[in-house]
PDB file of C-alpha atoms and ligand atoms in Angstrom:
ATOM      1  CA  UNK A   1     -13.202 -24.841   2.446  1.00  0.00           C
ATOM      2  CA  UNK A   2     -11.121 -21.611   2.107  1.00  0.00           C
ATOM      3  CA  UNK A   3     -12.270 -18.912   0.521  1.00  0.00           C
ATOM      4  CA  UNK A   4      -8.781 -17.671  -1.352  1.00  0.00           C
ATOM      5  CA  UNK A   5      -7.873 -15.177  -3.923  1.00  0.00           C
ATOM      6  CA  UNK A   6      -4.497 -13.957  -5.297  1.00  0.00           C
ATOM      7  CA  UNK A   7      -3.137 -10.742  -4.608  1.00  0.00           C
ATOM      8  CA  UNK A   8      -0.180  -9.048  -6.042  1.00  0.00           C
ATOM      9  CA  UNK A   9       1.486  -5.798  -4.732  1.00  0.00           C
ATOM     10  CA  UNK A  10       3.900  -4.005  -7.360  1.00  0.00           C
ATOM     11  CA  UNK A  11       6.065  -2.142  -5.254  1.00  0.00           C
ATOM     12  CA  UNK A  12       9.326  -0.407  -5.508  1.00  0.00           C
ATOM     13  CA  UNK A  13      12.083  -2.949  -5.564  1.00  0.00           C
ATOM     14  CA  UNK A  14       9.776  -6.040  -5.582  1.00  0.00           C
ATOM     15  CA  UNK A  15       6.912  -7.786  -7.083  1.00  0.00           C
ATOM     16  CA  UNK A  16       5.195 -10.078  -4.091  1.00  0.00           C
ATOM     17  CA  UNK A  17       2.102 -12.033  -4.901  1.00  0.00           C
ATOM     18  CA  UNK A  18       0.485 -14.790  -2.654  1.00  0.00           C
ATOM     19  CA  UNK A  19      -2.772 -16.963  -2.396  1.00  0.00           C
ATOM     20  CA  UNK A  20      -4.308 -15.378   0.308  1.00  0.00           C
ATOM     21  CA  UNK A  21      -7.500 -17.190   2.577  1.00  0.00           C
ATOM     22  CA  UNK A  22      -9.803 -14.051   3.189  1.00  0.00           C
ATOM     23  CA  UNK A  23     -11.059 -15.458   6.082  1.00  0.00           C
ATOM     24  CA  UNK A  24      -7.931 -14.781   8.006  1.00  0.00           C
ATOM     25  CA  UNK A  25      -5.582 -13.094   5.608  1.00  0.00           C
ATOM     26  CA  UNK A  26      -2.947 -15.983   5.983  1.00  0.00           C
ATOM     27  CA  UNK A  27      -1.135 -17.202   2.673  1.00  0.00           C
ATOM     28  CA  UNK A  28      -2.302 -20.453   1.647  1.00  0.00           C
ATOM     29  CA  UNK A  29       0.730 -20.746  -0.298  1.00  0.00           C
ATOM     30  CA  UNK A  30       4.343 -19.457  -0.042  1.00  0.00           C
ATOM     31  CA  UNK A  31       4.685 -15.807  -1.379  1.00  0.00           C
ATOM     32  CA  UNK A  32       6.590 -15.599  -4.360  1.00  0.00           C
ATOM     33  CA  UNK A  33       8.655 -12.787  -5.355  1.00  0.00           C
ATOM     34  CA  UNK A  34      10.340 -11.119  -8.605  1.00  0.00           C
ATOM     35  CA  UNK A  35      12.403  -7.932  -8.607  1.00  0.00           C
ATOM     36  CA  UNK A  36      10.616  -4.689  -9.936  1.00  0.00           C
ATOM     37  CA  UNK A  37      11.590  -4.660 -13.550  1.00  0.00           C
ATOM     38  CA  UNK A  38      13.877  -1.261 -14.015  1.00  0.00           C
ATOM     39  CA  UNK A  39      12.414   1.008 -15.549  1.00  0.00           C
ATOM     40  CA  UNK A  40       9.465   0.338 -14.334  1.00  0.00           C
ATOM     41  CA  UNK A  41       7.514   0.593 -17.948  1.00  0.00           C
ATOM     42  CA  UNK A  42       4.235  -1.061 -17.577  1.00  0.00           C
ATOM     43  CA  UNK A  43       4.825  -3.950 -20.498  1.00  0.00           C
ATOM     44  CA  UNK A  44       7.804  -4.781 -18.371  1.00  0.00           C
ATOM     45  CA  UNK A  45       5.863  -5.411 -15.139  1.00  0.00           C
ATOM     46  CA  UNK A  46       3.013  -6.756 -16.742  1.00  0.00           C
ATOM     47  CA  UNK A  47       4.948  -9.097 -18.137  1.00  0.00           C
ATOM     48  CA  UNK A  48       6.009  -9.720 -14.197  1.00  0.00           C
ATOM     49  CA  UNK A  49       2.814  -9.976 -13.158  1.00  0.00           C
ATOM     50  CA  UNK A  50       1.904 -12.426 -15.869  1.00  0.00           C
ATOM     51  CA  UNK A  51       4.581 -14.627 -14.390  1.00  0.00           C
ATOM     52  CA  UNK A  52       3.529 -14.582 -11.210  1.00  0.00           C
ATOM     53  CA  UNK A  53       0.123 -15.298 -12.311  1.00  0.00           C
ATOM     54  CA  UNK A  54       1.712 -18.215 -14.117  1.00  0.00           C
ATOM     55  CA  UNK A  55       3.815 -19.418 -11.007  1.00  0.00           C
ATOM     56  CA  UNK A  56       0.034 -20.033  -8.723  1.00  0.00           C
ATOM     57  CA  UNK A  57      -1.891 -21.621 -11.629  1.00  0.00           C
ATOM     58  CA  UNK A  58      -4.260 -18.938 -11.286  1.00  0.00           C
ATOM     59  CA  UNK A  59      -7.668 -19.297 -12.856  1.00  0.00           C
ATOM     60  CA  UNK A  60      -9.787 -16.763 -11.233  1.00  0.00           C
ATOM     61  CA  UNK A  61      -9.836 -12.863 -10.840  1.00  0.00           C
ATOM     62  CA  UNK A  62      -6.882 -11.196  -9.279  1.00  0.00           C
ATOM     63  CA  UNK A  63      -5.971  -8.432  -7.137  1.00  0.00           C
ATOM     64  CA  UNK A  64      -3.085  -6.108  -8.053  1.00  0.00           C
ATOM     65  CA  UNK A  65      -1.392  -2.843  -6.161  1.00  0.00           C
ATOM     66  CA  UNK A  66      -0.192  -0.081  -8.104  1.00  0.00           C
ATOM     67  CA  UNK A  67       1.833   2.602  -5.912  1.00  0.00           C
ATOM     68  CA  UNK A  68       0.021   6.057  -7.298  1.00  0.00           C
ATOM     69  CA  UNK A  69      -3.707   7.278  -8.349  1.00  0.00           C
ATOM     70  CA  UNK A  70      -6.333   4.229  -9.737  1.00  0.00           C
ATOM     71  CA  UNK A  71      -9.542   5.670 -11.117  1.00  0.00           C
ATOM     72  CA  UNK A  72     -11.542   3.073 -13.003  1.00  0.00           C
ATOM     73  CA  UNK A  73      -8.382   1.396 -13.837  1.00  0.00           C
ATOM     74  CA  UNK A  74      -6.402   3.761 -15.127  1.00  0.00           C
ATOM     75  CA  UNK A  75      -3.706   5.396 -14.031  1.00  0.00           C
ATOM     76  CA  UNK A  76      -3.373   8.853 -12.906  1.00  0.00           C
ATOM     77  CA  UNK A  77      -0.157   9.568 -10.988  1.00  0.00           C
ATOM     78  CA  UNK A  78       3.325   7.882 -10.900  1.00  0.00           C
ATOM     79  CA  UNK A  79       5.704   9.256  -8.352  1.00  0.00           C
ATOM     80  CA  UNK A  80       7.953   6.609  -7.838  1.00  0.00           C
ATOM     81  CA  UNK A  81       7.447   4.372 -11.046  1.00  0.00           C
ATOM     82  CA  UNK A  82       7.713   5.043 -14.817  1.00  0.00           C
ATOM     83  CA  UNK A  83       6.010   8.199 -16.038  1.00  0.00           C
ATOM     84  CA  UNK A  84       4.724   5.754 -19.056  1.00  0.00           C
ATOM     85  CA  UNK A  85       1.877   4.882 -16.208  1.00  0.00           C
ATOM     86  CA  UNK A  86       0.003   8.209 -16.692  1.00  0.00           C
ATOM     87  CA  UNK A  87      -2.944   8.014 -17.906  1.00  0.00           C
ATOM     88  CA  UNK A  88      -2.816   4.803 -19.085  1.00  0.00           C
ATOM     89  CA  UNK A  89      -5.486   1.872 -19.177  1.00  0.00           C
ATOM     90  CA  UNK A  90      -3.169  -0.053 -16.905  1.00  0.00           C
ATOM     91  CA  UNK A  91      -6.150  -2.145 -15.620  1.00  0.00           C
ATOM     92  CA  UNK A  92      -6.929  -3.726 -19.289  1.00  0.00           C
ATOM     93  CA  UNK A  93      -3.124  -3.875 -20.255  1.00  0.00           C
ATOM     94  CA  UNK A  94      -2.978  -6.419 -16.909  1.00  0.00           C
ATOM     95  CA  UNK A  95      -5.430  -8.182 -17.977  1.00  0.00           C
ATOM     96  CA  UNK A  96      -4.361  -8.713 -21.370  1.00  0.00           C
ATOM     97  CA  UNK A  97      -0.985  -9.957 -20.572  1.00  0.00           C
ATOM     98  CA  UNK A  98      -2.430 -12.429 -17.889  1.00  0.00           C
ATOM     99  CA  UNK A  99      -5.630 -13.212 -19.686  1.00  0.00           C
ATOM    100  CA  UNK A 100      -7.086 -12.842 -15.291  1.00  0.00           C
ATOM    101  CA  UNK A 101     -10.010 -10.519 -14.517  1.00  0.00           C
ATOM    102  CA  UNK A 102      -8.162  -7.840 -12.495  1.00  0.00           C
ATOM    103  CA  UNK A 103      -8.850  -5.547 -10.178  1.00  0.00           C
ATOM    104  CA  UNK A 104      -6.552  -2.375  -9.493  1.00  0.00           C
ATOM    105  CA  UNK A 105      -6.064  -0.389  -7.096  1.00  0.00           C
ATOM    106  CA  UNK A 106      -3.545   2.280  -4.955  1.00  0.00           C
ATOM    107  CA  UNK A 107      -1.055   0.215  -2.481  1.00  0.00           C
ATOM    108  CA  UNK A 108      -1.771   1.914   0.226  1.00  0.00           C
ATOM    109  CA  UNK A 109      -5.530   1.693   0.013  1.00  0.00           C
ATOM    110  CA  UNK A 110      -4.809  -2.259  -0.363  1.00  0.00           C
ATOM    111  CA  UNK A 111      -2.875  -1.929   2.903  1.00  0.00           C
ATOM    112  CA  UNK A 112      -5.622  -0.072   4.973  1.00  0.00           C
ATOM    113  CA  UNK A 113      -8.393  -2.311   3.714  1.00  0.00           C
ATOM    114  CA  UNK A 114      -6.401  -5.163   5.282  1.00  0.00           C
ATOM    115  CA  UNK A 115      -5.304  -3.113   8.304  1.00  0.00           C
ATOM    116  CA  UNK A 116      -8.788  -2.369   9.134  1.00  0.00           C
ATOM    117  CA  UNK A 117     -10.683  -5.695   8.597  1.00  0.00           C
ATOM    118  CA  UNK A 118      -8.018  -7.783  10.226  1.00  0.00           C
ATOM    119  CA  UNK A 119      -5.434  -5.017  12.060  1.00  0.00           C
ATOM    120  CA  UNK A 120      -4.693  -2.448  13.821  1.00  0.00           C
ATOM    121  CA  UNK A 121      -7.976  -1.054  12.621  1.00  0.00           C
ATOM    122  CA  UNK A 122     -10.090  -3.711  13.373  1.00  0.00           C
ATOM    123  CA  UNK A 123     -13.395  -2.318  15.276  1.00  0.00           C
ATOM    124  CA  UNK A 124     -12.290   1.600  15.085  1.00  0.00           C
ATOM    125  CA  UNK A 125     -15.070   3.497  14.040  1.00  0.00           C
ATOM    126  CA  UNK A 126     -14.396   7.611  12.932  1.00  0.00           C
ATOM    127  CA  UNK A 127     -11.966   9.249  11.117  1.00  0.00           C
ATOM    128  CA  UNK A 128      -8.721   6.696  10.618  1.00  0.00           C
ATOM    129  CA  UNK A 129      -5.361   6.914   8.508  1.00  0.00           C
ATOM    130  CA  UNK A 130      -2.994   4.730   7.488  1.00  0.00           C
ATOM    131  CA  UNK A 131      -0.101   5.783   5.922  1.00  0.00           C
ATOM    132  CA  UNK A 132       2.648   3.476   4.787  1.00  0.00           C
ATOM    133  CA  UNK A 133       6.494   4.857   5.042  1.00  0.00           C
ATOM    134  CA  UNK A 134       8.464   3.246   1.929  1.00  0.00           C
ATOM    135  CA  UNK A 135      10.231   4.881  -0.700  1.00  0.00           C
ATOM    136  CA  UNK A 136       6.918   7.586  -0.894  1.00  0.00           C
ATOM    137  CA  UNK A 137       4.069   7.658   1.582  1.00  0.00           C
ATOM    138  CA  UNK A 138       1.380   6.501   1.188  1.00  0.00           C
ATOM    139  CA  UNK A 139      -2.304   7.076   2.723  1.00  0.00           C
ATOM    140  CA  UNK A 140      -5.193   5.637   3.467  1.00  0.00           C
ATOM    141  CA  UNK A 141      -8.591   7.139   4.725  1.00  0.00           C
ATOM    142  CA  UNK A 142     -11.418   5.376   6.658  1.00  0.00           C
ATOM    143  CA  UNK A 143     -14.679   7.126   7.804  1.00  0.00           C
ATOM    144  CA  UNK A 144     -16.190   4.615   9.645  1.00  0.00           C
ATOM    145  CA  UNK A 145     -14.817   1.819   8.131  1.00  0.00           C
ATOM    146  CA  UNK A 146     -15.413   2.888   4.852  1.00  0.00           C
ATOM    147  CA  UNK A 147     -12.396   3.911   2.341  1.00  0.00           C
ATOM    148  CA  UNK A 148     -12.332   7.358   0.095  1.00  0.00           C
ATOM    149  CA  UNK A 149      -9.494   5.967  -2.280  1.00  0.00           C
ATOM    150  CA  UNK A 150      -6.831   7.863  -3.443  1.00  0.00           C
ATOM    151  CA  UNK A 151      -5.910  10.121  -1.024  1.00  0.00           C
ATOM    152  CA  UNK A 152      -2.674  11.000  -1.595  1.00  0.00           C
ATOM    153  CA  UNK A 153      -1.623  12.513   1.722  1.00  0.00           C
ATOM    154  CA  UNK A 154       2.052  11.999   1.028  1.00  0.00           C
ATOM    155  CA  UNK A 155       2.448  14.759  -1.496  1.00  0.00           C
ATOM    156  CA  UNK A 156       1.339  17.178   1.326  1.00  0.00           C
ATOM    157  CA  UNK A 157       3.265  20.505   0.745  1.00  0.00           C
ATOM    158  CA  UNK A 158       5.776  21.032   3.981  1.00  0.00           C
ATOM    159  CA  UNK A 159       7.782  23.836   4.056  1.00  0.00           C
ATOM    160  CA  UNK A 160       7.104  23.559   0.329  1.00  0.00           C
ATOM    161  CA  UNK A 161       8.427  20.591  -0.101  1.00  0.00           C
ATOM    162  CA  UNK A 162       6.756  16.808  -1.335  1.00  0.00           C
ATOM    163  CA  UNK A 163       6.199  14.952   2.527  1.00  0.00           C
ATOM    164  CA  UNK A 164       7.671  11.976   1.165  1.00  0.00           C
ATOM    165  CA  UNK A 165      10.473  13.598   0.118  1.00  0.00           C
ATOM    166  CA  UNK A 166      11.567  14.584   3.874  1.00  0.00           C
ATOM    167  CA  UNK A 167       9.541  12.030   5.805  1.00  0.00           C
ATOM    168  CA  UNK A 168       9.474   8.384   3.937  1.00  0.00           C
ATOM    169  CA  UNK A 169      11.444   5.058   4.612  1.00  0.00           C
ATOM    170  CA  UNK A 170      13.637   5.941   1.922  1.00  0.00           C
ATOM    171  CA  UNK A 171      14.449   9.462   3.398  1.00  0.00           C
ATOM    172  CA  UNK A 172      15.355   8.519   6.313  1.00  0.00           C
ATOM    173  CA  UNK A 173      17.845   5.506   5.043  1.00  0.00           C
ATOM    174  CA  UNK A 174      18.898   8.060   2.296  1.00  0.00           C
ATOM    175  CA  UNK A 175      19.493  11.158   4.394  1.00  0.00           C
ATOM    176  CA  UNK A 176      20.928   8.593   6.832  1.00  0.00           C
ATOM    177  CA  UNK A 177      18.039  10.505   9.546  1.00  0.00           C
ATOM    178  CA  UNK A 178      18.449   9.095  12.827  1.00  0.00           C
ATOM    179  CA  UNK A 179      15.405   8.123  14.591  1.00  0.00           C
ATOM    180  CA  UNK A 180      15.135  10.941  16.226  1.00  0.00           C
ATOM    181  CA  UNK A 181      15.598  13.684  13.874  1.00  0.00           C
ATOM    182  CA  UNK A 182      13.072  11.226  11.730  1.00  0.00           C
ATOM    183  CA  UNK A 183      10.614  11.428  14.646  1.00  0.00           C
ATOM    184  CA  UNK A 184      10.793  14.760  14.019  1.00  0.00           C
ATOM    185  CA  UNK A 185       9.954  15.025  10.727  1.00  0.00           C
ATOM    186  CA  UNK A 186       7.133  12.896  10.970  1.00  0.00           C
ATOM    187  CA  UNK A 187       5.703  14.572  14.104  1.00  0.00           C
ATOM    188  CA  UNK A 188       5.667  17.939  11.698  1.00  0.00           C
ATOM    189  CA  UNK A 189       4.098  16.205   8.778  1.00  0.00           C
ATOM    190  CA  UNK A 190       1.551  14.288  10.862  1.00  0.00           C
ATOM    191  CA  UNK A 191       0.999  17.665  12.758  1.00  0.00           C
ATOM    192  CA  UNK A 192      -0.349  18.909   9.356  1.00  0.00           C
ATOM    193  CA  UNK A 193      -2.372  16.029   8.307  1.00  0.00           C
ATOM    194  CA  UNK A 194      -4.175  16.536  11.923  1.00  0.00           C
ATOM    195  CA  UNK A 195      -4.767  19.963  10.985  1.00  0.00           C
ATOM    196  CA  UNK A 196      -6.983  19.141   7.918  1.00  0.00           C
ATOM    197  CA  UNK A 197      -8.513  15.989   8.560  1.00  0.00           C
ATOM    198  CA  UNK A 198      -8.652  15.213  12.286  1.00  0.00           C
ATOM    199  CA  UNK A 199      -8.106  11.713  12.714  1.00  0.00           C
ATOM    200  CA  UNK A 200      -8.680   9.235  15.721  1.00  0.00           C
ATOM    201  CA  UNK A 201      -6.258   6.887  14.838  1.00  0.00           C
ATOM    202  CA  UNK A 202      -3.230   7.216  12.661  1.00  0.00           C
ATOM    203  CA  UNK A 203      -1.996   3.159  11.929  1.00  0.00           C
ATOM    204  CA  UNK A 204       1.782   3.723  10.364  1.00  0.00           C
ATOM    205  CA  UNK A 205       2.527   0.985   7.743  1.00  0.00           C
ATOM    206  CA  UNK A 206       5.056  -0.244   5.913  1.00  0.00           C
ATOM    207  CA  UNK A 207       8.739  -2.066   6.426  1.00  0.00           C
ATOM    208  CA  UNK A 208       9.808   0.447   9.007  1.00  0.00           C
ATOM    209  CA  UNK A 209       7.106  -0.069  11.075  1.00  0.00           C
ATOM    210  CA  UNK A 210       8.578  -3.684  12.363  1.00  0.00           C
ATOM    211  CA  UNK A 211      10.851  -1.139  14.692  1.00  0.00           C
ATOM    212  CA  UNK A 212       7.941   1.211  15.496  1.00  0.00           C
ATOM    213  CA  UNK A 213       9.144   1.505  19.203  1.00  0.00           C
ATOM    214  CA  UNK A 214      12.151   3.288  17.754  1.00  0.00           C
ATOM    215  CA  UNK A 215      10.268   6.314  16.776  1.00  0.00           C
ATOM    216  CA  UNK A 216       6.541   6.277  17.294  1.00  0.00           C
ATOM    217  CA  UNK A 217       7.315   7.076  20.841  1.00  0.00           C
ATOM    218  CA  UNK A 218       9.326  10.171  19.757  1.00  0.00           C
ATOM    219  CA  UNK A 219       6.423  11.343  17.733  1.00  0.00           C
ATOM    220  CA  UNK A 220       5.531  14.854  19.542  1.00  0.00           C
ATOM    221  CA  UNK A 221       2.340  17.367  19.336  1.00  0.00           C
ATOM    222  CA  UNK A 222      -0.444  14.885  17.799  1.00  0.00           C
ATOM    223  CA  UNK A 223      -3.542  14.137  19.579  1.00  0.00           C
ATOM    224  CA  UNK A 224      -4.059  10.996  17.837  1.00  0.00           C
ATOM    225  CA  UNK A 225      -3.668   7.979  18.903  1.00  0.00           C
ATOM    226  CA  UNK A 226      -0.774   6.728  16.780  1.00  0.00           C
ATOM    227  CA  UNK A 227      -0.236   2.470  16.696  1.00  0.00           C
ATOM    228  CA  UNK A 228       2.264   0.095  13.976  1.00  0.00           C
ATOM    229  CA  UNK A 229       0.154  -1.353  11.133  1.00  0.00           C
ATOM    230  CA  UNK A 230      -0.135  -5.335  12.009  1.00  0.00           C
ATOM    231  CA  UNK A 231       0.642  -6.563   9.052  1.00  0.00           C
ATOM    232  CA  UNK A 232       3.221  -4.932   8.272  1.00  0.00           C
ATOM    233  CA  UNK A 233       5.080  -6.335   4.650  1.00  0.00           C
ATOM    234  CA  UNK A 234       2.025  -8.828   3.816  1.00  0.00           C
ATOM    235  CA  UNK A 235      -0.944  -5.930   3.726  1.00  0.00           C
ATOM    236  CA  UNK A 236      -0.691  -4.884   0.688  1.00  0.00           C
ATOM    237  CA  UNK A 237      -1.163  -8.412  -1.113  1.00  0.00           C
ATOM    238  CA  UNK A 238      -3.930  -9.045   1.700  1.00  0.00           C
ATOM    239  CA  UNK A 239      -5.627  -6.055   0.781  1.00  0.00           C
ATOM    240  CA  UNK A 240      -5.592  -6.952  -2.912  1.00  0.00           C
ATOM    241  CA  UNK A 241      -7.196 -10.258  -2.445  1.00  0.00           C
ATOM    242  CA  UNK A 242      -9.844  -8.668  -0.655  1.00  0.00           C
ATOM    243  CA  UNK A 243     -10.883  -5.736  -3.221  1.00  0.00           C
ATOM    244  CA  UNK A 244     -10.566  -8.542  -5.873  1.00  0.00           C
ATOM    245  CA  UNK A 245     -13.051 -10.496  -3.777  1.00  0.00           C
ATOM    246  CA  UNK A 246     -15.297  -7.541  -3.094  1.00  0.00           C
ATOM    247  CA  UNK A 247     -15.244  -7.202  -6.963  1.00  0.00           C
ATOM    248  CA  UNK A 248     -16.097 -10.944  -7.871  1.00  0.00           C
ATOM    249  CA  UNK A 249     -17.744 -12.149  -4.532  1.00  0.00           C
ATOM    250  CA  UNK A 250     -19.372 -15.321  -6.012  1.00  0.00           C
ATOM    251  CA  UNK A 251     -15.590 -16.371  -7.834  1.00  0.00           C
ATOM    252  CA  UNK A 252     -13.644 -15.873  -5.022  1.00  0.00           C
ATOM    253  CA  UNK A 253     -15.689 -19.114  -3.034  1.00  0.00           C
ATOM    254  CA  UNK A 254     -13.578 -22.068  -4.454  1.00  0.00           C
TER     255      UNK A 254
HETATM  256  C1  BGC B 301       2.219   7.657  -4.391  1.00  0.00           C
HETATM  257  C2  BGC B 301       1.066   6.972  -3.710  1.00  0.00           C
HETATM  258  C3  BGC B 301       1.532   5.669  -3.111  1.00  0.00           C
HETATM  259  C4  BGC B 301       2.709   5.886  -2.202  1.00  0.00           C
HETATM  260  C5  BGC B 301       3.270   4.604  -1.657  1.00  0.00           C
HETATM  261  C6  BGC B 301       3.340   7.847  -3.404  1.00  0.00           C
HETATM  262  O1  BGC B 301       4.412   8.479  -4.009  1.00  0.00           O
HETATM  263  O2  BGC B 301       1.850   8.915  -4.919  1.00  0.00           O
HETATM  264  O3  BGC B 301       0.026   6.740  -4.612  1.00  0.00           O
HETATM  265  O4  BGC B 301       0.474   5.086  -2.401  1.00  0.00           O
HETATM  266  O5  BGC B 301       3.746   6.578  -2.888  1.00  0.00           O
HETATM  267  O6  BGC B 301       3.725   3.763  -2.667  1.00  0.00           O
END
């Protein structure tokens, strides 16, 4: 029988849950979707996540993606959401308005604990990062297959400037950056990152990485090996179902 467990990732324009079967990361049932409530004050999406809670029938504990700093479940940073997130117990406000056990925790962590149990990451041992390009960056750091959360590489100081702010998704689109000159931003940024933390294998995440041939190839001056993320949209709500199963192991066998 499958082992499944919901995962939900909040992220900038969208809410996406899905039922996910750990043993492959495939969606037992169809993802569902709501639009990131704007602003995006934390009754608002709870109240979002409550409904897609609602929409599986979901009885056991559930995984849930919030895009800045989770430290025991509350939290710390919010770049690209509401500043009503800081410092908050956002972990027991979730579970309140969907009466779930949840488990929280940064997007992009989500994403690299799916990218490295079932993608591009699968097997590689040493130093790896993923970072996801969306409206921020985001990072995540493996050392030997094990995660140190909360990294936070895309607030990097370039040319004092926020990384995201000259090297995300949204930059590019915004800035209307072809892929070249974007190449070239990211080469810079992941020039620095090399500098202080050496990685093997740098796995680049997130929508933009469906057209990785357009600018991975462009990338200049890093020594690490640099490959698209595998699962691409789906890794952040694969992700979450997994830390929600590493958090309730015996729950999550249905
Ligand atoms: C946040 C990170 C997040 C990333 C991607 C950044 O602005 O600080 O925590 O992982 O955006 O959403």
């Amino acid at each position: 029988m499958a082992r499944e467990m919901l995962g939900i990732d909040i992220g900038g324009s969208g809410i996406k849950g899905a039922a996910v079967d750990l043993s492959d990361g495939s969606f037992t049932r169809e993802r569902f979707r709501v639009d990131t409530p704007r602003p995006s004050r934390p009754k608002a999406v709870a109240k979002v996540l409550a409904e897609v809670v609602d929409h599986f029938g979901w009885e056991g504990p559930v995984g849930v993606t919030y895009p800045g700093v989770v430290i025991d479940g509350v939290t710390m940073s919010a770049a690209n959401v509401s500043k009503r997130w800081l410092g908050l117990e956002a972990r027991a406000l979730i579970a309140d308005a969907t009466g779930r056990e949840i488990t929280l925790l940064n997007d992009a962590d989500a994403a690299g604990i799916a990218e490295m149990r079932l993608g591009a990451g699968r097997g590689r041992h040493g130093t790896v990062v993923v970072l996801t390009l969306g409206t921020g960056i985001g990072s995540a750091l493996f050392t030997d297959g094990v995660l140190v959360p909360n990294t936070e590489f895309g607030h990097l100081q370039i040319d004092g400037e926020d990384a995201e702010i000259r090297a995300s998704a949204k930059a590019r689109d915004e800035q209307g950056l072809g892929w070249k000159k974007w190449a070239k931003r990211l080469s810079v940024y992941m020039r620095h990152l090399e500098a202080l933390i050496s990685p093997s294998l740098i796995i680049v995440g997130g929508g933009v990485s469906k057209r990785s041939e357009h600018f991975i190839p462009l990338i200049e001056g890093v020594r690490a090996e640099i490959v698209p993320a595998r699962l691409v949209n789906n890794a952040g709500i694969v992700g979450a179902a997994m830390a929600a199963e590493a958090a309730h192991p015996l729950e999550a066998a249905r």
